[in-house]
mmCIF file of C-alpha atoms and ligand atoms in Angstrom:
data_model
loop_
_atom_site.group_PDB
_atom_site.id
_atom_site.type_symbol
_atom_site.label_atom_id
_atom_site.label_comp_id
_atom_site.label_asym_id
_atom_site.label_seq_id
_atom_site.Cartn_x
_atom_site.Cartn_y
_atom_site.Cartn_z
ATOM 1 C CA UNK A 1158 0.000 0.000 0.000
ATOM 2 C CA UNK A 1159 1.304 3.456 -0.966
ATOM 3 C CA UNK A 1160 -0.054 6.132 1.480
ATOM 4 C CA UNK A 1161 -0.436 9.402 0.425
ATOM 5 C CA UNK A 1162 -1.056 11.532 3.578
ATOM 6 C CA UNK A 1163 -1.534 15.273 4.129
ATOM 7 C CA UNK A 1164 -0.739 16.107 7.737
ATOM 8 C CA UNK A 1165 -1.924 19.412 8.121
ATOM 9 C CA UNK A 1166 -0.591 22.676 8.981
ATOM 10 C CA UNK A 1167 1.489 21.788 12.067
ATOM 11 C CA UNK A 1168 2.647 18.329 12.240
ATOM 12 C CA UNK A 1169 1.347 15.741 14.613
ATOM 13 C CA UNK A 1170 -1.157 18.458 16.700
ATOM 14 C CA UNK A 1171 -2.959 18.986 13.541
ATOM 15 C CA UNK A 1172 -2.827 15.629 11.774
ATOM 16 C CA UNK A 1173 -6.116 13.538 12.065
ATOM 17 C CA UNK A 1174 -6.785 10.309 13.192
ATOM 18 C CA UNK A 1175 -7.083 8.491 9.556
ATOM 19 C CA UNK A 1176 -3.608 9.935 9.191
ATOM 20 C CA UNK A 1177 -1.732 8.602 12.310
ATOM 21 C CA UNK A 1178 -2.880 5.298 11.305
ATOM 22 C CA UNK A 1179 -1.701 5.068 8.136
ATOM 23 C CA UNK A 1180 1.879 6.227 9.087
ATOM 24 C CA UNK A 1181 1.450 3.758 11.723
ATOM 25 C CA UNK A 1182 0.849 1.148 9.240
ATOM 26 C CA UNK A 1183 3.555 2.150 6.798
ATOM 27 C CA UNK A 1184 7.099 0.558 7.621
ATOM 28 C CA UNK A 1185 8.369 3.873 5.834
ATOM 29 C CA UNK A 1186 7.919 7.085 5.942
ATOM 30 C CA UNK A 1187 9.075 9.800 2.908
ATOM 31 C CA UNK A 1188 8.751 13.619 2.767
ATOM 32 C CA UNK A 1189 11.010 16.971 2.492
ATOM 33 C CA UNK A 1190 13.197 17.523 5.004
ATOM 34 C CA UNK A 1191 11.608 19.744 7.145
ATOM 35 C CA UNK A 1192 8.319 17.838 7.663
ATOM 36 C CA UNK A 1193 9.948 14.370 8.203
ATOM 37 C CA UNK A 1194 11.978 16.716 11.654
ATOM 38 C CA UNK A 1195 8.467 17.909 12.525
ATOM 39 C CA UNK A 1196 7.158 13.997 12.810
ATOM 40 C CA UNK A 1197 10.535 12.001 13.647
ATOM 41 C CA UNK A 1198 10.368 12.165 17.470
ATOM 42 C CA UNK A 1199 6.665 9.937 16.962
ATOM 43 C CA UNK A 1200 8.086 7.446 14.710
ATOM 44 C CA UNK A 1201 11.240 6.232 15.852
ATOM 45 C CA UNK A 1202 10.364 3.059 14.896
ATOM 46 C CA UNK A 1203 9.788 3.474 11.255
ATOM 47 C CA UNK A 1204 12.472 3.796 8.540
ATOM 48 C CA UNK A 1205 12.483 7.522 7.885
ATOM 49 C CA UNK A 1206 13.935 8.915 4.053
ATOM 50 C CA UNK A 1207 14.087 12.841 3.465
ATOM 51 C CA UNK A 1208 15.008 15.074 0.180
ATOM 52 C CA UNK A 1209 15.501 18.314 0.152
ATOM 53 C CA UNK A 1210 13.160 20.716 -1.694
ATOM 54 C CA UNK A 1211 12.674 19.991 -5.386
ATOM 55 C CA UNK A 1212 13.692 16.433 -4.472
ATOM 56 C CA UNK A 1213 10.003 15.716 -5.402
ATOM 57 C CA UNK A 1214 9.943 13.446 -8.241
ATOM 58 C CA UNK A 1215 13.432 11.414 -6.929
ATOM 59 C CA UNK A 1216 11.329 11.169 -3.578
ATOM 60 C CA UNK A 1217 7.686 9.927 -5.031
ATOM 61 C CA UNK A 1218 9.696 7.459 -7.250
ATOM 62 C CA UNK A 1219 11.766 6.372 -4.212
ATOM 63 C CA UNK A 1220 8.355 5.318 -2.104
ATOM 64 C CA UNK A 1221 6.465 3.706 -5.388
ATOM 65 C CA UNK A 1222 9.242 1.329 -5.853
ATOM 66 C CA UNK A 1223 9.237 0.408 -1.954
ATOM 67 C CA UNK A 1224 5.734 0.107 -1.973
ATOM 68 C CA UNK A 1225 5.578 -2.055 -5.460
ATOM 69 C CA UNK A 1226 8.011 -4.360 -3.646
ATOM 70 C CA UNK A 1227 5.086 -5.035 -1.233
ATOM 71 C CA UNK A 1228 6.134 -2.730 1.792
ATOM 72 C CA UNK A 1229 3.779 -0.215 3.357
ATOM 73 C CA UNK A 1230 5.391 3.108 2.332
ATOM 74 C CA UNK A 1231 3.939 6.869 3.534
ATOM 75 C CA UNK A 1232 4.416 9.673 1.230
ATOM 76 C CA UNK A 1233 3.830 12.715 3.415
ATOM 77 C CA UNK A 1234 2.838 16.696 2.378
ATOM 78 C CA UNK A 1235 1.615 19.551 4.846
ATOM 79 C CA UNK A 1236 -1.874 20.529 4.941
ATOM 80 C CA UNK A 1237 -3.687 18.113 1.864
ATOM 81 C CA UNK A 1238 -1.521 16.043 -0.148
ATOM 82 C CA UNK A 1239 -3.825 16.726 -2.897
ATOM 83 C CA UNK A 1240 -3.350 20.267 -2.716
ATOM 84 C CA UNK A 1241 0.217 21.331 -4.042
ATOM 85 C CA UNK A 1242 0.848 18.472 -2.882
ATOM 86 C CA UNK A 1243 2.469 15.227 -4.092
ATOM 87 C CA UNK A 1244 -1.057 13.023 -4.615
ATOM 88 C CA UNK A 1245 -1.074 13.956 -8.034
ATOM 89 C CA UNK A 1246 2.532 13.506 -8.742
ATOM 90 C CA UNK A 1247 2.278 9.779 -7.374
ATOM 91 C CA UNK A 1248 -0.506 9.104 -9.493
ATOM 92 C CA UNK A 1249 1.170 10.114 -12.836
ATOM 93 C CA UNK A 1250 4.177 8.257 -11.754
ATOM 94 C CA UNK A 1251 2.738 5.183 -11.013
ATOM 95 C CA UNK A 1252 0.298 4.912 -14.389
ATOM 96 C CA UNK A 1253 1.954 2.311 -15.413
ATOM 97 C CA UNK A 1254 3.043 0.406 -12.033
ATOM 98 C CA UNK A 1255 1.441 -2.203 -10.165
ATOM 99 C CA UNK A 1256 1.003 -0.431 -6.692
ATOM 100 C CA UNK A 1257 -2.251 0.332 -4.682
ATOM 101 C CA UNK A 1258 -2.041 4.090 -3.606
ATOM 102 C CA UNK A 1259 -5.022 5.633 -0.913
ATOM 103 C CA UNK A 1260 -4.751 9.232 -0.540
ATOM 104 C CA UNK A 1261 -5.488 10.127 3.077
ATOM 105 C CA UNK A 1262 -6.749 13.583 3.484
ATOM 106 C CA UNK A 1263 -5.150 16.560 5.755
ATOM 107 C CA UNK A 1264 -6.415 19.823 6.502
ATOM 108 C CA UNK A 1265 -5.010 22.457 4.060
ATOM 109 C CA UNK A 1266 -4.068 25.897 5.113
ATOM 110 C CA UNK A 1267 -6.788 27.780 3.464
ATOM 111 C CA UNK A 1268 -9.071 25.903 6.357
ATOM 112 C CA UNK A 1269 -7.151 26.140 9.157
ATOM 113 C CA UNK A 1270 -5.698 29.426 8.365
ATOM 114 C CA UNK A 1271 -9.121 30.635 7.893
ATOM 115 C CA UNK A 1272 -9.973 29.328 11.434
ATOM 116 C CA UNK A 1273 -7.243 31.805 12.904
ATOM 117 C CA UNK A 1274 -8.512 34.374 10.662
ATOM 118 C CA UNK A 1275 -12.289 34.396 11.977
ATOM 119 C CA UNK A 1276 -14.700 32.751 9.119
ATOM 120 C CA UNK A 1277 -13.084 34.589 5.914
ATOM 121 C CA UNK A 1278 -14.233 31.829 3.425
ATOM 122 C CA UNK A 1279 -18.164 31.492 4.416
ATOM 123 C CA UNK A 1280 -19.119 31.626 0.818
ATOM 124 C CA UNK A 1281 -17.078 30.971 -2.445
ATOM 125 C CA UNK A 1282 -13.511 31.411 -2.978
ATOM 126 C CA UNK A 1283 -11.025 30.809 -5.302
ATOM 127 C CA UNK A 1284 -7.429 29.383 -4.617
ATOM 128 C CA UNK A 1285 -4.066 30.648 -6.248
ATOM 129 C CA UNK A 1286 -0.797 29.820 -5.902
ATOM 130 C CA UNK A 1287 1.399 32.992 -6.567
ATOM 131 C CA UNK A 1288 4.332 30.607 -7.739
ATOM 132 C CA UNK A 1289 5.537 30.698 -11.376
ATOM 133 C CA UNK A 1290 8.349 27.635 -10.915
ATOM 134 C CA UNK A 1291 5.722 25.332 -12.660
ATOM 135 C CA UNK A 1292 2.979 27.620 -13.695
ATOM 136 C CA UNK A 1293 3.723 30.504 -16.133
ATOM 137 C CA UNK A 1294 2.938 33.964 -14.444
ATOM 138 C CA UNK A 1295 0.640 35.210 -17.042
ATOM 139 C CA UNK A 1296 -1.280 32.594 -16.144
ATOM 140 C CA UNK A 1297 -1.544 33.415 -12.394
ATOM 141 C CA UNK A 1298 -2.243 37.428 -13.676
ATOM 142 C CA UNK A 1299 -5.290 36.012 -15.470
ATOM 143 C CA UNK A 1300 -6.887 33.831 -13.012
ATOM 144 C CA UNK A 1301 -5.942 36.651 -10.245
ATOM 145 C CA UNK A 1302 -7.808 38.833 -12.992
ATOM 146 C CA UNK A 1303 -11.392 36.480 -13.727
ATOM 147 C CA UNK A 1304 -11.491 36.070 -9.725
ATOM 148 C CA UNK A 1305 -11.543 39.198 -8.381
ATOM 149 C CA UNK A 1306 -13.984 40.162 -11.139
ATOM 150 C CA UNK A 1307 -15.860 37.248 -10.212
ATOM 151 C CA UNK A 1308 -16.029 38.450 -6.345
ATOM 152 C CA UNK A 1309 -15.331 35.653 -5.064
ATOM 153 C CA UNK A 1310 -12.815 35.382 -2.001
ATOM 154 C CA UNK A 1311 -9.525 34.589 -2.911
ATOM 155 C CA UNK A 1312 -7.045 32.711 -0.884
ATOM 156 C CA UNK A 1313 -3.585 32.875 -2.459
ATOM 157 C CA UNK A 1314 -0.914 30.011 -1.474
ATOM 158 C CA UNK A 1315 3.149 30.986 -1.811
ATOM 159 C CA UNK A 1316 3.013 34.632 -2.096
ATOM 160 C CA UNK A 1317 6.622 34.871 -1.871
ATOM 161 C CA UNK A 1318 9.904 32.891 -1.776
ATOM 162 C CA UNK A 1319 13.361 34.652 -1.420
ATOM 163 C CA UNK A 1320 13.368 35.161 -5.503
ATOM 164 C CA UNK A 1321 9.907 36.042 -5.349
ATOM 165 C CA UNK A 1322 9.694 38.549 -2.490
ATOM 166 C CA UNK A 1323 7.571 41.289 -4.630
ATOM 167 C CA UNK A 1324 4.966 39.157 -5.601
ATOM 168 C CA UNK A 1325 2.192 39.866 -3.495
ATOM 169 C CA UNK A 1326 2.580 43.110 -4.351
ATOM 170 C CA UNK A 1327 2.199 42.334 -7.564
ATOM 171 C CA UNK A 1328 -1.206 40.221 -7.085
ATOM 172 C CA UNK A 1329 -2.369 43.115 -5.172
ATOM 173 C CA UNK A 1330 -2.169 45.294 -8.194
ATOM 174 C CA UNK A 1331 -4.394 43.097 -10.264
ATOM 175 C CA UNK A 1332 -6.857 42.452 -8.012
ATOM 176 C CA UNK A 1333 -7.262 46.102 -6.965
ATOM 177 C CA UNK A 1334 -8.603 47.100 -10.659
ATOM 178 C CA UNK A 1335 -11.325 45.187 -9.872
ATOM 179 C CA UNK A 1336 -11.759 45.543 -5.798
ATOM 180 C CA UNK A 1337 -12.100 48.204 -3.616
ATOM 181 C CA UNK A 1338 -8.596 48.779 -1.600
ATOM 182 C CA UNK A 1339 -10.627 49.161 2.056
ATOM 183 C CA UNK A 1340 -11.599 45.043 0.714
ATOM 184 C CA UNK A 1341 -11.234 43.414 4.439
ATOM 185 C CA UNK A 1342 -7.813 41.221 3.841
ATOM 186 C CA UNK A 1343 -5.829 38.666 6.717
ATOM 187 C CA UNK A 1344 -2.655 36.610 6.394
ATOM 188 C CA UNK A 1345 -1.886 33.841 8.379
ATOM 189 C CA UNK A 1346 1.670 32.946 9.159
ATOM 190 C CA UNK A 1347 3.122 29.629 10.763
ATOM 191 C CA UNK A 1348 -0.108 28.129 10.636
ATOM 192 C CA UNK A 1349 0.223 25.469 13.412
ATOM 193 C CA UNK A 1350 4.080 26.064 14.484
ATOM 194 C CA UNK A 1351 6.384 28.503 16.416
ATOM 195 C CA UNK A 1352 5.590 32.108 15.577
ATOM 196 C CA UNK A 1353 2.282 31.462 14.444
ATOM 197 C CA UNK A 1354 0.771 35.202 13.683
ATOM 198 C CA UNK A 1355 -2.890 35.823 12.096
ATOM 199 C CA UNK A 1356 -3.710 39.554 11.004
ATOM 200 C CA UNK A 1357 -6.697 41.019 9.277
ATOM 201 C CA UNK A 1358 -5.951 44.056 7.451
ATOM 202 C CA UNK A 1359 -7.106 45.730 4.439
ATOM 203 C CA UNK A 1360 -6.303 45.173 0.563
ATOM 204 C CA UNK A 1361 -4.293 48.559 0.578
ATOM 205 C CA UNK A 1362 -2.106 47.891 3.767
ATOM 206 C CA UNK A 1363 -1.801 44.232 2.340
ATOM 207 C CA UNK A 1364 -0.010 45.574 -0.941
ATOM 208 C CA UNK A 1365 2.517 46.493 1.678
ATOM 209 C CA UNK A 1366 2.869 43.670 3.640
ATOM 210 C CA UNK A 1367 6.141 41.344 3.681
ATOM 211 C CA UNK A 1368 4.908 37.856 2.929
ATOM 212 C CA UNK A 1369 7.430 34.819 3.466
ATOM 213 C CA UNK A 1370 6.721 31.047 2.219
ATOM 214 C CA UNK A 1371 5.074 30.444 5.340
ATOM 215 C CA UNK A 1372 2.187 32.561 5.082
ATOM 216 C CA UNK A 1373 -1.072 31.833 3.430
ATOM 217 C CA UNK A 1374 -3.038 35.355 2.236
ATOM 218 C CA UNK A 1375 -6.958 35.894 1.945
ATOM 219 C CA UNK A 1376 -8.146 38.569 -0.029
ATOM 220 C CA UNK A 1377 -11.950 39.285 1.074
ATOM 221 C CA UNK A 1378 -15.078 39.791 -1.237
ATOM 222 C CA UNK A 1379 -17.022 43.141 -1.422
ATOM 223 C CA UNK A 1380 -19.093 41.434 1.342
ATOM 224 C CA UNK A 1381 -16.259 40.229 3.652
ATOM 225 C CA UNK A 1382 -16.913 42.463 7.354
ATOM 226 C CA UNK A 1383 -14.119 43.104 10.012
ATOM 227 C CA UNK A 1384 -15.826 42.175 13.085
ATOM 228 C CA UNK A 1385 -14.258 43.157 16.427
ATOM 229 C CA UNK A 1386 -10.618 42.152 14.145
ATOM 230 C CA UNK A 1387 -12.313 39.065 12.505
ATOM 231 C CA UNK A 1388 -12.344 38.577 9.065
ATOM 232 C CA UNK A 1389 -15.685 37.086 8.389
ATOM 233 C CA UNK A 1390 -17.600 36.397 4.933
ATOM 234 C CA UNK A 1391 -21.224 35.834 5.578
ATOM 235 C CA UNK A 1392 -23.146 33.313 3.846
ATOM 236 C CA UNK A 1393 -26.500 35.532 4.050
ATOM 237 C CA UNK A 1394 -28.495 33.382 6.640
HETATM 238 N N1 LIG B 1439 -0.268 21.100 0.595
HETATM 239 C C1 LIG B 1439 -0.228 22.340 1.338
HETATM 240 C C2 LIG B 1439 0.168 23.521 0.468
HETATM 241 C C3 LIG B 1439 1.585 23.477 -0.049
HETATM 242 S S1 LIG B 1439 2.009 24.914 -0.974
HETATM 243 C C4 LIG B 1439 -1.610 22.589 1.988
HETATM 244 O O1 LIG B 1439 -2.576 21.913 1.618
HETATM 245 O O2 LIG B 1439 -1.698 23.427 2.887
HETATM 246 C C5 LIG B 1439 2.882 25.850 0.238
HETATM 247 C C6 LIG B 1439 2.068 27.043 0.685
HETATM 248 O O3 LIG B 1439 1.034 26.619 1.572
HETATM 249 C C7 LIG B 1439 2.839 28.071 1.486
HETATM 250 O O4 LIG B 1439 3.554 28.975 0.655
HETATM 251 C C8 LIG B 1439 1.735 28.764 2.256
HETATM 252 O O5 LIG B 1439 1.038 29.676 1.435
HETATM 253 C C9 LIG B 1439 0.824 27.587 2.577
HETATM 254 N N2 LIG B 1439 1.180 26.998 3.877
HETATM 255 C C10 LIG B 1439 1.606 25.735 4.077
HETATM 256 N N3 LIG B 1439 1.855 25.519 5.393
HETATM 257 C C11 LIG B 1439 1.588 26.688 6.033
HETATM 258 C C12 LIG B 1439 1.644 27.109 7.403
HETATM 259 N N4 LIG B 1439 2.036 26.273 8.380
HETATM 260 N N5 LIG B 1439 1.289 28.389 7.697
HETATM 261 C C13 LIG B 1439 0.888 29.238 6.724
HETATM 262 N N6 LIG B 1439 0.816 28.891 5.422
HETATM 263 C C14 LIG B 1439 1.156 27.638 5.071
#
């Protein structure tokens, strides 16, 4: 069996119960670096293989060949593995290999971030990632574009990276031709971990706000309210 498992924001305080088990079950357990650190203390037991970023395809590869050979192997993202996440990765690279693969669902940062936030995503919203490493950025410009025309909330995922530090910015200045710039904004940052910080602001102070690869942004619709500093999106009940 070839797990794929999203774990959350934070590691094992914000994993669920589905998810446990099935690293529990798996005799090993693959992932970046940084989130195998944040789960090695629970699973001493279990044979343990990291890659560094962009070690992605080396990584899923690695774990379908274990698991073909008829071990229990965990492939592990943060939030939902089907999310930016590696689920769909494993599934093109197994097409053509004999391997049983159950995708195990985590909680992705647009929910729990939203939970720090207040209730910013009560009614539709779109999500964008604001990296162009496999997407091309004209791309991102147009579905920024369509979704603030289409007032929807918009949650955007990696709004910077050290090469990419001006890109909120950036997505700001699209969305603001077609949104007001008092729109009721938040970030979240460190969803789950040390120096976890939530903030609602507005879309013209967010055009000015430093955003790091740890931080998830929500943009608001024309209906989003501050409410004693939460950013809340009624449904209309
Ligand atoms: N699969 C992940 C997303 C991976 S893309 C999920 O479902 O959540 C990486 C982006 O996710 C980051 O740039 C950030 O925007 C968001 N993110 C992931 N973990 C986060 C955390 N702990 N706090 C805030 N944002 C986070």
């Amino acid at each position: 069996m070839l797990y794929v498992v999203g774990m959350g924001a934070g590691g094992i305080s914000t994993m669920t119960r589905e998810a446990v088990s099935a690293l529990e079950d798996s005799a090993l357990i693959v992932g970046y670096d940084l989130y195998i650190e944040m789960i090695r203390e629970y699973f001493k037991d279990k044979e343990l293989y990291s890659t560094p970023m962009r070690g992605e395809r080396e990584r899923c590869l690695y774990a379908i060949e274990r698991a073909e050979k008829g071990e229990n192997t965990a492939v592990i993202s943060s939030g939902d593995s089907g999310i930016y996440g590696m689920a769909s990765l494993i599934y093109e690279l197994s097409a053509d290999r004999d391997v049983e693969i159950r995708v195990v669902a985590g909680m992705t940062a647009a929910v729990s971030g939203a939970a720090l936030l207040g209730a910013p995503i009560g009614h539709d919203f779109a999500v964008i990632s604001l990296s162009d490493m496999l997407t091309p950025f004209e791309l991102i410009e147009k579905r920024l574009r369509l979704a603030a025309q289409a007032d929807m909330v918009i949650v955007l995922y990696n709004p910077a990276s050290r090469k990419r530090h001006d890109y909120l910015k950036k997505a700001c200045g699209i969305i603001k031709q077609a949104r007001d710039i008092n729109t009721v904004c938040g970030y979240v940052k460190n969803i789950g971990r040390e120096g976890e910080r939530a903030v609602v602001t507005d879309l013209d102070a967010l055009t000015h706000t430093d955003a790091d690869m740890f931080t998830t942004v929500f943009i608001g619709s024309s209906t989003t309210k501050n409410i004693k500093g939460k950013m809340v999106t009624p449904r209309g009940y």
